[in-house]
XYZ file of C-alpha atoms in Angstrom:
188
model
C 23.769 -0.298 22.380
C 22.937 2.860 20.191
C 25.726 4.584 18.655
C 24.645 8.225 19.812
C 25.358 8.372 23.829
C 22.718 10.803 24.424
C 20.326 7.869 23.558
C 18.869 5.147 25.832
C 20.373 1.595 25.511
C 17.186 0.383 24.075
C 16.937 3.212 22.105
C 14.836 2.909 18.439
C 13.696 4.896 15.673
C 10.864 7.357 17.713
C 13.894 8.004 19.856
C 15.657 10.056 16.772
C 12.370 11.175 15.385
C 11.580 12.926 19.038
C 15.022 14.514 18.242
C 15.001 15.321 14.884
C 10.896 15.915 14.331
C 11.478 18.549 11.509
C 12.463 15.582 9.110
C 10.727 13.139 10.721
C 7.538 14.092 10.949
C 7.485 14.633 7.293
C 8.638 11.056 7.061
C 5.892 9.170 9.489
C 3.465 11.469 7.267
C 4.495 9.912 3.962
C 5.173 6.080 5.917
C 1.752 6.511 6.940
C 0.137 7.359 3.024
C 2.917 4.544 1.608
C 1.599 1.927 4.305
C -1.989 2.859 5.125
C -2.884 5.137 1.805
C -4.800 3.877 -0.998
C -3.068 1.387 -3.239
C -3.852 -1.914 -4.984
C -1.891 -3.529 -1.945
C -3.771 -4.038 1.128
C -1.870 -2.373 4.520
C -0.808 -6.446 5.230
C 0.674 -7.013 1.991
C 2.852 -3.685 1.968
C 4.003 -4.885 5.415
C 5.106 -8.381 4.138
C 7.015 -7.076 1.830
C 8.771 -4.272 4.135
C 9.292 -7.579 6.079
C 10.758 -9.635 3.375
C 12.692 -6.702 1.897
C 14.452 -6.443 5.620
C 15.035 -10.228 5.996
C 16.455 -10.472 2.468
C 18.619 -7.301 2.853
C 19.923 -9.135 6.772
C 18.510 -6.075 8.172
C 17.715 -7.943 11.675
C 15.791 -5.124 13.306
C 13.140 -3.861 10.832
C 12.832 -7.731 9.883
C 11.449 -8.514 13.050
C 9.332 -5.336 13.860
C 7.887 -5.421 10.634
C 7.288 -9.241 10.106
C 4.983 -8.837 13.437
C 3.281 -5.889 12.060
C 2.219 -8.210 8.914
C 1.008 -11.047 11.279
C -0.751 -8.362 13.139
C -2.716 -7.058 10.066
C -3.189 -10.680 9.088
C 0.210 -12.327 7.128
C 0.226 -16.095 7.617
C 2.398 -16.305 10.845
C 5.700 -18.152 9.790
C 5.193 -17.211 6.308
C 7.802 -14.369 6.050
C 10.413 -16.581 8.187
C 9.326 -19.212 5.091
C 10.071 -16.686 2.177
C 13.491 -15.730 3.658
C 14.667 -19.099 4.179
C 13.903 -20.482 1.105
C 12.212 -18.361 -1.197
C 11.909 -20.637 -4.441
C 10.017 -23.413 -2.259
C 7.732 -20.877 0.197
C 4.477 -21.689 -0.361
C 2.196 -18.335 -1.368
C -0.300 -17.357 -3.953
C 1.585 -17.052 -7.785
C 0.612 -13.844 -7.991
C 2.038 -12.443 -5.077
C 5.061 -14.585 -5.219
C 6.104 -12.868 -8.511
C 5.922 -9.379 -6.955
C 8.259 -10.998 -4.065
C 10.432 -12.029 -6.737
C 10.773 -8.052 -8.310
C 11.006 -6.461 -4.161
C 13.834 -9.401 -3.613
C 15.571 -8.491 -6.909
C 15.909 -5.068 -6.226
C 16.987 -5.432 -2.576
C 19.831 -7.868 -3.628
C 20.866 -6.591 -7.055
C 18.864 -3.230 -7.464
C 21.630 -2.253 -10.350
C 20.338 -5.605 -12.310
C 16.421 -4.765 -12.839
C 15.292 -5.122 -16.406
C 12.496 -4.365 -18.255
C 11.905 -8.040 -18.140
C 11.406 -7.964 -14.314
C 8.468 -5.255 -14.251
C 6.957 -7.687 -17.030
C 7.188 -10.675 -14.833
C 4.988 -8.402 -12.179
C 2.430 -7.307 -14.528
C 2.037 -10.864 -16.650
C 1.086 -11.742 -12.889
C -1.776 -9.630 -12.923
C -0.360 -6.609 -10.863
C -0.713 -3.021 -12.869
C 2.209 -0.253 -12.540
C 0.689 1.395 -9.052
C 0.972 -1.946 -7.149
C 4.834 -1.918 -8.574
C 5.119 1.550 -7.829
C 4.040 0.822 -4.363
C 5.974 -2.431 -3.781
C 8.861 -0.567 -5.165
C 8.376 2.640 -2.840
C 7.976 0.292 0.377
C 11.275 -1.569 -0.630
C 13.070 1.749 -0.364
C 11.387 2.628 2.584
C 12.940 -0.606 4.065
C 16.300 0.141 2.609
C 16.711 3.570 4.581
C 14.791 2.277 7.747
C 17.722 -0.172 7.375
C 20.138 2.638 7.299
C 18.608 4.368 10.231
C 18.587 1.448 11.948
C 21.990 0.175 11.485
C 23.922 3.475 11.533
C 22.495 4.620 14.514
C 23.829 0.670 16.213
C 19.973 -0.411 17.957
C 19.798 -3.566 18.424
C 15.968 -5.759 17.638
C 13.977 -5.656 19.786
C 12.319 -9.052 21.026
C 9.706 -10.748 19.367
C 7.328 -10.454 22.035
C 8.011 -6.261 22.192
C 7.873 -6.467 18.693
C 4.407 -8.190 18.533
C 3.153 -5.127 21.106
C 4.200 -2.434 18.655
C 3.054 -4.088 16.294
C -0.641 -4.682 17.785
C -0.486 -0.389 18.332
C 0.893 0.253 14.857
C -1.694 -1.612 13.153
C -4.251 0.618 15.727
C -2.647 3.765 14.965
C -0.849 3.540 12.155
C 2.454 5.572 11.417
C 1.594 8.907 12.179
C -0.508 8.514 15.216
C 2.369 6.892 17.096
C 4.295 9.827 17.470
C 1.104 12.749 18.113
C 3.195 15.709 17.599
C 3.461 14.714 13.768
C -0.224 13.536 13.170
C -2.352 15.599 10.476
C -5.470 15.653 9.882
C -5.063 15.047 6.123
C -2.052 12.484 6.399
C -4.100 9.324 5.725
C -4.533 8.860 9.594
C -6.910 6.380 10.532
C-alpha cells in the first residue's frame, strides 16, 4: 500500500507523474531518448540491463516490470531470473556478459569502479557510448528504485507486468502518459 494516502492502493509510478507532470514529463522525455534513442544498445538490451540493475540492487518492483519489458522486446525469457541468481554461471554472449559485469559493479559497489572496469567493457568490444548508455540506464534504475520504494508500491504481478510491458514496447516511454509526448522526444 502506497505511502501517500491520496494515492490508490495499487498505485505506481504514472500515478505520481499525473501529479507531479512538471518534472515528470521531462523525465519520460529523457527515459524515452535513454531507452528508445539511438545508441550502440538495441531498446532490448538497455531493458535487460534496467532489469538486472533492479534485481541486483533487490529492487522487487522495477525488477519485474522491467524484466517483462526485455522479454517483450525479445530478452531470452528466464535469462534475467538466470543472471540474478547466479551471475558467474548465466549463460550469455562474452561480450555482453562483461558489460553486465561493469552495470552489476556499479549497482553493488558504485564507490569501487576503476579504470580497470571500463577496460574490461571496451577489451569486450563495446566503445565509450555503449558504457555511457549502460551506465545512464543503471542510474535510471537506481532512482526508479527510489521512486518506487519511497513512495511504498508494491510489484505488480507478472502477468500485469507482461501487459505493460506488451504497451511499453508499443509506445514507448513518452507515449504512455500523452500529456508529456513531443514530437521531437524520440517517440516512435
Amino acid at each position: 500500500m502506497p505511502f501517500f494516502k491520496s494515492l490508490p492502493q495499487n498505485a505506481g509510478p504514472p500515478n505520481v507523474f499525473k501529479t507531479y507532470p512538471e518534472l515528470y514529463g521531462l523525465w519520460s522525455q529523457m527515459s524515452q531518448v535513454l531507452m528508445n534513442g539511438p545508441s550502440p544498445l538495441s531498446p532490448a538490451e538497455r531493458e535487460l540491463i534496467l532489469a538486472f540493475a533492479a534485481g541486483v540492487a533487490g529492487c522487487r518492483f522495477v525488477y519485474v516490470a522491467h524484466t517483462q519489458v526485455a522479454y517483450a522486446w525479445g530478452i531470452e525469457e528466464g535469462l534475467v531470473e538466470r543472471l540474478v541468481e547466479d551471475f558467474d554461471n548465466a549463460r550469455i554472449e562474452p561480450k555482453l556478459k562483461a558489460l553486465l559485469a561493469f552495470v552489476r559493479k556499479l549497482t553493488l559497489t558504485p564507490s569501487q569502479m576503476t579504470q580497470a572496469d571500463a577496460d574490461a567493457v571496451f577489451a569486450a568490444g563495446w566503445d565509450e557510448h555503449a558504457l555511457h548508455d549502460a551506465i545512464a540506464v543503471t542510474a535510471r534504475t537506481a532512482f526508479m528504485q527510489k521512486l518506487v520504494e519511497g513512495c511504498g508500491f508494491v510489484p505488480m504481478a507478472k502477468e500485469v507486468a507482461r501487459e505493460h510491458a506488451e504497451r511499453r514496447v508499443k509506445l514507448g516511454y513518452v507515449n504512455l502518459y500523452p500529456q508529456f509526448a513531443k514530437p521531437d522526444a524520440g517517440s516512435r
